[in-house]
XYZ file of C-alpha atoms in Angstrom:
559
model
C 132.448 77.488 27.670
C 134.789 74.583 28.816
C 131.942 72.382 27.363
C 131.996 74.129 24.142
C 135.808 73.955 23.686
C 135.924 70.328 24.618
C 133.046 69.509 21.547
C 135.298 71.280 19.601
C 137.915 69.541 19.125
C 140.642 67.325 20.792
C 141.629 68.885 24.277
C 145.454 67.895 24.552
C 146.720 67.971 28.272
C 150.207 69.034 29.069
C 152.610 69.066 32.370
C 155.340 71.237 32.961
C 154.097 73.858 30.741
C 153.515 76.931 33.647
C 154.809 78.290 36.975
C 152.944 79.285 39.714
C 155.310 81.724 41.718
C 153.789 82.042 44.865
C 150.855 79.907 46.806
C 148.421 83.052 46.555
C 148.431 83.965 43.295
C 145.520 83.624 40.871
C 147.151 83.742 37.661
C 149.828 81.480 36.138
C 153.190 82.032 34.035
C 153.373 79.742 30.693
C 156.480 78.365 30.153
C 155.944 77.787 26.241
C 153.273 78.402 24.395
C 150.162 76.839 25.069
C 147.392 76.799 22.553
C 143.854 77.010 22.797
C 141.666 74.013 24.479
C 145.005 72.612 26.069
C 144.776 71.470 29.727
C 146.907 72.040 32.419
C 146.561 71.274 35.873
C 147.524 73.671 38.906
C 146.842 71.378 42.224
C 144.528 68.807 41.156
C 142.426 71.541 39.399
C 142.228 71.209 35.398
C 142.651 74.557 33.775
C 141.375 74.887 29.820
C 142.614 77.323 28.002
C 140.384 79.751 25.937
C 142.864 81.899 24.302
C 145.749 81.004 22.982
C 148.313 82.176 26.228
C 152.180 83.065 24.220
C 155.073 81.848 26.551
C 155.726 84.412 29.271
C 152.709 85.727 29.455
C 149.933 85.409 32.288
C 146.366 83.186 32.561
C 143.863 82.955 35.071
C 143.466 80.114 37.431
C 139.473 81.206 37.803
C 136.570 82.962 36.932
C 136.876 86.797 37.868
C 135.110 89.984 37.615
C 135.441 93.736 37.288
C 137.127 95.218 40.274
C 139.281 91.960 41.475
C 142.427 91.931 42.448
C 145.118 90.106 40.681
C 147.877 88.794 42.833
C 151.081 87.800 41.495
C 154.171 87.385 43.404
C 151.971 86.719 46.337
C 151.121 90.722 46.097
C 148.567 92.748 44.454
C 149.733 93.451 40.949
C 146.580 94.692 39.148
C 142.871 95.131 38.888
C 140.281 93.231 36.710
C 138.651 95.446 34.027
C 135.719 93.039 32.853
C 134.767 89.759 33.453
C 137.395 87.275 33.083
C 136.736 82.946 32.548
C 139.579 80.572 34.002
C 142.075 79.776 31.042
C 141.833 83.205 29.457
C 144.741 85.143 29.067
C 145.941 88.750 30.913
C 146.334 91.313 28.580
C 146.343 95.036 28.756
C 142.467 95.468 28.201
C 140.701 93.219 30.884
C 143.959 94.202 33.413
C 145.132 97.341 34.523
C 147.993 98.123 37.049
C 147.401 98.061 40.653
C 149.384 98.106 43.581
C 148.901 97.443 47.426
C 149.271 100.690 49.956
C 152.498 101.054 51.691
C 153.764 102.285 55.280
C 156.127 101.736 57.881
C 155.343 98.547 60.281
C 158.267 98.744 62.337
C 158.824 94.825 61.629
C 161.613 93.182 63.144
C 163.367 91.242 59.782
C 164.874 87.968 60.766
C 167.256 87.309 57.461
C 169.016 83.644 56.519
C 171.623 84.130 54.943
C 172.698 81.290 52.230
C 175.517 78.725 52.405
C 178.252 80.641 51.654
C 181.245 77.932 52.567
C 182.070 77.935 48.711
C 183.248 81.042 48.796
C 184.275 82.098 52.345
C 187.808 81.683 51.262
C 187.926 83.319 47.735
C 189.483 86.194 46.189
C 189.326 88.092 43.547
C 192.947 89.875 42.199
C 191.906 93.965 42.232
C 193.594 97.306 42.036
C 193.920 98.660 45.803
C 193.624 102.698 46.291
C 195.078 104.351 49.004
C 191.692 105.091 50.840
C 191.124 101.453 51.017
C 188.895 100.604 48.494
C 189.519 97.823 45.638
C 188.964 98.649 41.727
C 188.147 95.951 39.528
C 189.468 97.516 37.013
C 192.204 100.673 36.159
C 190.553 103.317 33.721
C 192.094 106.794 32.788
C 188.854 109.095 32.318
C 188.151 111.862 30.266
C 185.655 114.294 31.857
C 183.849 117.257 30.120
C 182.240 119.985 32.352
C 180.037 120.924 29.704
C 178.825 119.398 26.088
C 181.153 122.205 24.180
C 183.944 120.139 24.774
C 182.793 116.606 23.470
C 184.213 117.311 20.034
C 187.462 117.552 21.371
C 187.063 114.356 23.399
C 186.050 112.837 20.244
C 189.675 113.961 18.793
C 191.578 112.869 21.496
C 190.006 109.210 21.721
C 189.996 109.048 17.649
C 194.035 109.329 18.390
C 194.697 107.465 22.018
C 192.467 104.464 21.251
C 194.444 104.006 17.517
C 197.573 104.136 18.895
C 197.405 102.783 22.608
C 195.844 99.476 21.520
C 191.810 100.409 22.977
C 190.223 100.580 19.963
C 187.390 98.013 19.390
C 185.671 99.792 15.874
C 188.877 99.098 13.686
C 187.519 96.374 12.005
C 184.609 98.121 10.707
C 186.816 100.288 9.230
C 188.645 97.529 7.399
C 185.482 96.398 6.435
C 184.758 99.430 4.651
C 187.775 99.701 3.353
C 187.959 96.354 1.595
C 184.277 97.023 0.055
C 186.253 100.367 -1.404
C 188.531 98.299 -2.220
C 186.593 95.600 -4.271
C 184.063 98.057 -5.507
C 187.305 100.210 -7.382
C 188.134 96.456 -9.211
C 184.563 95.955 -10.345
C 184.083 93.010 -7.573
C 180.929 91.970 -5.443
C 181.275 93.499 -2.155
C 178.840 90.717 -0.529
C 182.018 88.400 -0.849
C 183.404 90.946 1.714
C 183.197 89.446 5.387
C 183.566 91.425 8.833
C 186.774 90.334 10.454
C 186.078 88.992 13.858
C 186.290 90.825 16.967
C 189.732 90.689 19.006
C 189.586 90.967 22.586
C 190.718 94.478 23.824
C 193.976 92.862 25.711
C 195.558 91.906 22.200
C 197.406 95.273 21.245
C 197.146 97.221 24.407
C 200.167 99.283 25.190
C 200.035 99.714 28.956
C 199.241 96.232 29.997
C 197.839 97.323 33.982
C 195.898 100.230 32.495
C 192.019 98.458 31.252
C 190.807 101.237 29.222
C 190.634 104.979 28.417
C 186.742 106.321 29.019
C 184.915 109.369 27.844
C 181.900 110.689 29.666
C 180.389 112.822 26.610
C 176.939 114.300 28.036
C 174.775 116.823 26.863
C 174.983 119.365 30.053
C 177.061 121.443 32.200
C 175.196 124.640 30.640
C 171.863 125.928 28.633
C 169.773 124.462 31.559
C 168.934 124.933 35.391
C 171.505 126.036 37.892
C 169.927 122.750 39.272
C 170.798 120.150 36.788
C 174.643 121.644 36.759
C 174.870 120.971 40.151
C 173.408 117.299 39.790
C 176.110 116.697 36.987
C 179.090 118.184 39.098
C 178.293 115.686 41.741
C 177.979 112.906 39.082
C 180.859 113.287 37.264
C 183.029 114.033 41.039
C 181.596 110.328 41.933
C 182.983 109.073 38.789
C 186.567 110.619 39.183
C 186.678 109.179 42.727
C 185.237 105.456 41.392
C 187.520 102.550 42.518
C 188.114 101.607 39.051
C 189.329 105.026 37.422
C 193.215 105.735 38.225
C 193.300 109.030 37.070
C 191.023 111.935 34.999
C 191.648 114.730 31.992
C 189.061 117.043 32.969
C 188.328 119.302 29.567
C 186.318 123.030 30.182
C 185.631 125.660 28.383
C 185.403 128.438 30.944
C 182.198 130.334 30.677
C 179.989 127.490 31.099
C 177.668 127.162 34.164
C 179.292 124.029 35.417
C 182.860 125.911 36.538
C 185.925 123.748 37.911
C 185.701 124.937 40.512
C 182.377 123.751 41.444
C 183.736 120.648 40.530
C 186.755 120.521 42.794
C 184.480 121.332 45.375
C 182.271 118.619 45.009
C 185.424 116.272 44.356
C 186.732 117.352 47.843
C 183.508 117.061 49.683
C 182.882 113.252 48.306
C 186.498 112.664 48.735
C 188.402 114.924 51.307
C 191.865 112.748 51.132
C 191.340 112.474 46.978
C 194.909 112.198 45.572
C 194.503 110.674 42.066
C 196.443 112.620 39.741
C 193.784 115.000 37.727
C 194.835 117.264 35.017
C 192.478 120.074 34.334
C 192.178 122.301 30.710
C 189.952 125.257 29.865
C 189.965 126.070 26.406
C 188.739 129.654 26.577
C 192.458 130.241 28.955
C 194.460 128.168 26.367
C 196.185 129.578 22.765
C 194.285 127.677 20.273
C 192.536 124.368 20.349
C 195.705 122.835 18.503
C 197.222 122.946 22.061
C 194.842 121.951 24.183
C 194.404 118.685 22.349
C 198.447 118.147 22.116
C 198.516 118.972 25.869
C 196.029 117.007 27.081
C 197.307 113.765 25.174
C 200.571 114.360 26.820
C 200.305 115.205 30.179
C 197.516 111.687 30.022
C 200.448 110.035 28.501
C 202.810 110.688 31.706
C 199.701 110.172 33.875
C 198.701 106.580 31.712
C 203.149 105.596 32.598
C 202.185 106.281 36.286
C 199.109 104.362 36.596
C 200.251 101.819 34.590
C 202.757 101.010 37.733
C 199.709 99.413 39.544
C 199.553 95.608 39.763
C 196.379 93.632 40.166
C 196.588 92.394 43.929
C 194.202 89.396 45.467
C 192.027 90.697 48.182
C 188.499 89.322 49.664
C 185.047 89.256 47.491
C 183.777 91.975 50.399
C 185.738 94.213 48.665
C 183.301 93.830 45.870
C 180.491 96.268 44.891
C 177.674 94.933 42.685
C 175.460 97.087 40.577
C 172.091 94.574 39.729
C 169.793 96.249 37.131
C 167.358 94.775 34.370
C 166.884 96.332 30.771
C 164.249 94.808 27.881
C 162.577 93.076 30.151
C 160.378 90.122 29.415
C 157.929 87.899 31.532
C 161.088 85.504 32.308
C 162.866 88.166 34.095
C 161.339 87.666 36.961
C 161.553 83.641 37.341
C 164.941 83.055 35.654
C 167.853 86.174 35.470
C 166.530 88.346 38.080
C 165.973 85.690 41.685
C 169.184 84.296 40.028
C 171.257 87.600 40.442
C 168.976 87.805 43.727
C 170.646 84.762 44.890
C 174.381 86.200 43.737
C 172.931 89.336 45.835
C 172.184 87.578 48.870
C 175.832 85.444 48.565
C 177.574 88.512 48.456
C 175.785 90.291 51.189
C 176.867 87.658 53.201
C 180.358 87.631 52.526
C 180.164 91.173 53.416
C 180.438 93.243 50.335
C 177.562 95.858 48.942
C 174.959 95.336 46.506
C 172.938 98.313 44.552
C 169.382 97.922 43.545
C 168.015 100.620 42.169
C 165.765 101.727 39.265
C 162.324 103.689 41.472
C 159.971 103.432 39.115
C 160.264 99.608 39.163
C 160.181 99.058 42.508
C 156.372 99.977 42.247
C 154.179 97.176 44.011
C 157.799 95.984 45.802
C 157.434 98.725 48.393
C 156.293 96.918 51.468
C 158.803 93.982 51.652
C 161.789 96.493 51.225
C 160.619 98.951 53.877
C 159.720 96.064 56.117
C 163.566 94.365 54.951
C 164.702 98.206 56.380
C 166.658 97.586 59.066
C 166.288 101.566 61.091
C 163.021 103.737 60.565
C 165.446 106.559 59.351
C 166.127 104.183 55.875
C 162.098 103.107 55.757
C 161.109 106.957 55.540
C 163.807 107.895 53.212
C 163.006 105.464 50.714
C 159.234 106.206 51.394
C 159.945 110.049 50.856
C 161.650 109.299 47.828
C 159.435 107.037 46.537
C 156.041 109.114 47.061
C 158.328 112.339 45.574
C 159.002 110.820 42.557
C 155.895 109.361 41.979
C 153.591 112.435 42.398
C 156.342 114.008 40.447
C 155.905 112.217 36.962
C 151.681 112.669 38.333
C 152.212 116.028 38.023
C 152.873 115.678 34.071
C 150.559 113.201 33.504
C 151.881 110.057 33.435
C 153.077 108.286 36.916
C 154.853 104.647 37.300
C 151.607 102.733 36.201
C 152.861 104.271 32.945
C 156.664 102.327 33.036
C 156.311 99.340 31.043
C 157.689 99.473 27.141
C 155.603 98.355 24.560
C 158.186 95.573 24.445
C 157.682 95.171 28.166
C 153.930 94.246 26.924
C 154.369 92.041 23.913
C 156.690 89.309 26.500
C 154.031 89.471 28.955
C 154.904 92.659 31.432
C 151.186 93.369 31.262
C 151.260 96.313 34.192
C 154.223 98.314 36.166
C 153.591 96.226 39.404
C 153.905 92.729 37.755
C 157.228 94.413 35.753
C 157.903 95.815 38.855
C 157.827 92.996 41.682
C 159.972 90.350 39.216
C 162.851 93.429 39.176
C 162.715 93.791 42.907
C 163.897 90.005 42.774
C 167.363 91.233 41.740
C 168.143 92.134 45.651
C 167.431 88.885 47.151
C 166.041 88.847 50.334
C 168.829 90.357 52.485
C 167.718 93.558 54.934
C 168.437 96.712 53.511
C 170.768 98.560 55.386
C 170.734 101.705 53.112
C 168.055 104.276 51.122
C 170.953 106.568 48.842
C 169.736 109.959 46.810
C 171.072 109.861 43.176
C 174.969 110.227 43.276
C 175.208 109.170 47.282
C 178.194 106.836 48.078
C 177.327 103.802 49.090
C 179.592 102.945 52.289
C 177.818 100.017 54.132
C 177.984 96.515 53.574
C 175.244 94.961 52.687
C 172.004 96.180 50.483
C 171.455 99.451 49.675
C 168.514 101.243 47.660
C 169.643 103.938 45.142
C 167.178 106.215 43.692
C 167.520 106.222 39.786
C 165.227 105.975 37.166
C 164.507 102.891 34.930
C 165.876 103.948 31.751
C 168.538 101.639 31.412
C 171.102 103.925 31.029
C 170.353 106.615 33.445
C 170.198 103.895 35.767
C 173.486 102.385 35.516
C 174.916 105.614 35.285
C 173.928 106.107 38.808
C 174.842 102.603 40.182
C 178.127 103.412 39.338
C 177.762 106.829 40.892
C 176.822 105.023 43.788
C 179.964 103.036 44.055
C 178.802 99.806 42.089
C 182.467 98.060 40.423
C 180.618 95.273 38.936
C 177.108 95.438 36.901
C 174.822 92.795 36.761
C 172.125 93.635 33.773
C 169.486 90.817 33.267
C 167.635 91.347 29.879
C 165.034 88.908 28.026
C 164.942 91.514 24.867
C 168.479 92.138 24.364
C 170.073 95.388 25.093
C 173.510 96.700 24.359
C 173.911 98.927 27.051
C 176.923 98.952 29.463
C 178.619 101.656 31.445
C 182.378 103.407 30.969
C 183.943 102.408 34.899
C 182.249 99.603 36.088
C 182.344 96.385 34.038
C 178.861 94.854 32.980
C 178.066 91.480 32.854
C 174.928 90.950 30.422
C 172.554 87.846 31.480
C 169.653 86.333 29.109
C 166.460 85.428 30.780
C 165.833 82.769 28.327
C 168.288 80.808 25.529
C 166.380 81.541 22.912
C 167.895 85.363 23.269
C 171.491 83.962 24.134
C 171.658 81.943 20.902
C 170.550 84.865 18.916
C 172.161 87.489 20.797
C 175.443 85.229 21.780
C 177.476 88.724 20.984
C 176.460 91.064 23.611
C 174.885 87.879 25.917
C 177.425 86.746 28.994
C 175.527 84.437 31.143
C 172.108 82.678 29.954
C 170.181 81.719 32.604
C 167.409 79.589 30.311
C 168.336 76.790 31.907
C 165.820 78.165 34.896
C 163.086 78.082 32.510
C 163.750 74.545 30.746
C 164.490 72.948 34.244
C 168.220 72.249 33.740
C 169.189 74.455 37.069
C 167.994 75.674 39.832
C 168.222 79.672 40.793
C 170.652 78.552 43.594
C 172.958 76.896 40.885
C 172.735 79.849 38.737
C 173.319 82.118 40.858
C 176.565 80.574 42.276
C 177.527 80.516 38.572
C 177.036 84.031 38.481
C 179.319 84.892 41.607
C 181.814 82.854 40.088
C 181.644 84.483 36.544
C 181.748 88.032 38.481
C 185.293 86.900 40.103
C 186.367 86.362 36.774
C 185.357 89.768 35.365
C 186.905 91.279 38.368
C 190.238 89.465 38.443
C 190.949 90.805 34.619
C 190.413 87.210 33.398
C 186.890 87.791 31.247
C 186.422 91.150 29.382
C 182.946 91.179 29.102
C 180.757 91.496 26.018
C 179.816 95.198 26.987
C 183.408 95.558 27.510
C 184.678 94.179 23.901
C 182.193 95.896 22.191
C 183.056 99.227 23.770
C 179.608 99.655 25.266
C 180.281 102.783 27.482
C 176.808 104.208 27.707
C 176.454 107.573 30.330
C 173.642 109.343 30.459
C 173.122 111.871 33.378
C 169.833 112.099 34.954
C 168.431 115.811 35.665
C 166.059 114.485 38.305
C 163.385 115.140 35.950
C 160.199 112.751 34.942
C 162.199 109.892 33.796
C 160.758 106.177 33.477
């Protein structure tokens, strides 16, 4: 066949063109797109190639047949279908996902830490609480118990982002208005231009106070006794997060989801919880008239009090990062995500906590984190949970072979274990101290596991259950998702995405890909960029565009 493509035509050879990620793996990454009968050579060994292989996406180093393993990551990622030549590229039909067995070795995880001399002596200026902890930011949340109060919530934002300075969809409305406007006097309304964006900080009325949130959901009643309980413990975590300063909690009274149950939950997360909380149930109150009037003033008075807090410098341990990935792309796992793994590993070290979460995509990544566990106690949780939640979507049919998106596919995300092993990357390589159930605080230093699923937003929403101030999202689709209390910091795997998505794109980490920087560099970047966004210095994209996505999970078959 090499013969026949070499008659053919001119065979054009090209260097720097792919990435080989570890010394055991059979297949290749293209950097750009290579097309058929070009040459590249992996270790003296010339390599045609006999389909045209898109950028991101996966070729074989050699011949292969049905029932071989593909390795990738130095681990077992899938299985060969049919007969494969060298140069021909993976796709969905000759591979199928497979992933090595996992168990407890009782290995003894010898960790080195990076240089972290940088930024031994840094600081980031945060909002101290009185249990200790440090916000990077001070929100006043809104909380419904159940979805019959979202209208209100709508009201009451509608009125305290106007007036207070918050409001980040005003220009749209302009916009509108001036295409009214022009329409009425018989002009072209493509003359009409959208004023830009202006950054949250410009007309806000309580200068120490970040942001008002609203944690609209779609529970609290109609479902299982089970999934009420899940959502009191949610929204208690959020209403004890380091960056919220105080909570309006809205109810209407017969709903399965009762205060109390609430309170309860509040009190067992947080037994010394002081924040001032006002609580209104509709169903006690005169007319609906009042409960709106009296829950914008009585947040007024609270918004005066928190507004007394001052942004205070304090170390970078005091930091909490989230690290997630959303529209994913076969860069993820060589350019944004061992780039944030780096940022991971810096932070570990200066003794602050880092979330990885996301189940589903840990699929293939099993063995090095339970070997990285550093008791037996965290290895057999996070097996347990693992194995529970896998024979759980099994039970419905699908199962975490069945994760990837069909966008996943197109950018080269050919099975869950090759999606799965470049997302792992996001933790680093630091031992994980910690395996945390959905909503668990996380109170250790150091790397913890948190089980959530992939979606992007149920997963998030749980980070920041977990504790997580900051969010690190890596994307190589684009994505607009962010989260109400913790601040998310949007990184492109590749420019070609920043330049087109500059709007909801913080940090592009393309230079990876065209050789420009090295993950080290990046990721220092990064940490630096995150002390920004947690002094108050950088509102985020997310953060400017109002991107305050929540979506509880009801520990159901999620991907």
């Amino acid at each position: 066949m090499e013969n026949d493509l070499q008659s053919a035509g001119t065979v054009e050879k090209l260097q720097h063109t792919f990435l080989r990620i570890h010394p055991s793996d059979n297949v290749l990454v293209a950097l750009k797109d290579l097309a058929i009968r070009t040459v590249v050579t992996d270790n003296g060994d010339d390599i045609i190639i006999h389909d045209p292989v898109p950028a991101k996406h996966k070729f074989f180093i050699k011949d292969m047949e049905a029932g071989d393993d593909v390795i990738m990551y130095g681990v077992l990622v899938g299985e060969i279908q049919f007969q494969v030549m060298k140069g021909q590229v993976m796709t969905t039909a000759n591979t199928k996902h497979a992933a090595g067995k996992y168990t407890y070795r009782d290995t003894h995880y010898e960790w080195t830490a990076p240089d972290i001399t940088k930024f031994v002596n840094k600081t980031f200026n945060g909002f101290k609480r009185n249990d200790g902890r440090v916000g990077t930011a001070n929100y006043w949340l809104f909380i419904p118990t159940v979805f019959c109060e979202n209208r209100n919530l709508d009201v009451i934002k509608e009125a305290m982002w106007n007036e207070l300075g918050y409001a980040v969809t005003d220009r749209y409305k302009q916009f509108t208005r001036q295409m009214f406007k022009a329409y009425q006097a018989g002009e072209d309304i493509d003359n009409i231009n959208l004023n830009p964006i202006q950054s949250p900080n410009t007309e806000r009325f309580f200068k120490n106070v970040d942001g008002i949130k609203f944690l609209n959901h779609a529970g609290g009643c109609g479902g299982t006794r089970q999934d009420s309980a899940t959502l009191s413990a949610l929204l208690a975590s959020y209403a004890d997060h380091p960056n919220v300063g105080g909570v309006t909690l809205l109810s209407l009274g017969c709903q399965h989801l009762q205060v109390k149950n609430f309170l309860a939950d509040l009190k067992q997360r947080n037994p010394a919880f002081e924040k001032p909380i006002y609580i209104f149930e509709q169903q006690k109150i005169q007319s609906e008239e009042h409960l709106i009037s009296e829950a914008i003033r009585q947040t007024f008075k609270g918004l005066i009090e928190i507004n007394k807090l001052e942004r205070e410098p304090v170390p970078l341990s005091h930091l909490c990062m989230g690290v997630k990935c959303g529209g994913s792309d076969g860069f993820s796992g060589i350019s944004a995500n061992p780039a944030i793994g780096h940022t991971s590993d810096l932070l570990v070290a200066l003794g602050g906590k880092v979330l990885l979460a996301e189940f589903p995509e840990l699929c293939g990544a099993e063995q090095d984190l339970i070997d990285r566990c550093v008791n037996k106690e965290a290895a057999a949780k996070f097996i347990n949970l693992m194995e529970t939640y896998d024979q759980q979507a099994r039970n419905v049919g699908s199962g975490f072979h069945m994760n990837p998106s069909p966008g996943n596919i197109k950018d080269g995300l050919i099975t869950d274990a090759i999606k799965s092993t470049g997302a792992a990357r996001k933790g680093g390589t630091s031992p994980v101290v910690s395996v945390l159930d959905y909503t668990e605080p996380a109170t250790e230093p150091g790397l913890s596991l948190v089980c959530t699923p992939g979606n992007d937003v149920e997963a998030t929403t749980g980070k920041a259950a977990s504790g997580a101030t900051l969010i690190l999202f890596t994307t190589g689709l684009g994505t607009p998702t962010g989260n109400p209390v913790a601040p998310t910091i949007k990184l492109s795997t590749n420019s070609v995405l920043a330049k087109r998505m500059s709007d909801i794109i913080d940090i592009d980490t393309g230079p990876i890909i065209s050789g420009e920087k090295t993950i080290q560099q990046m990721g220092e970047e990064i940490l630096e960029f995150c002390i920004k966004v947690a002094s108050g210095e950088i509102i985020t994209k997310a953060g400017q565009l109002a991107q305050d996505d929540f979506i509880p999970w009801k520990r159901g078959v999620s991907l």
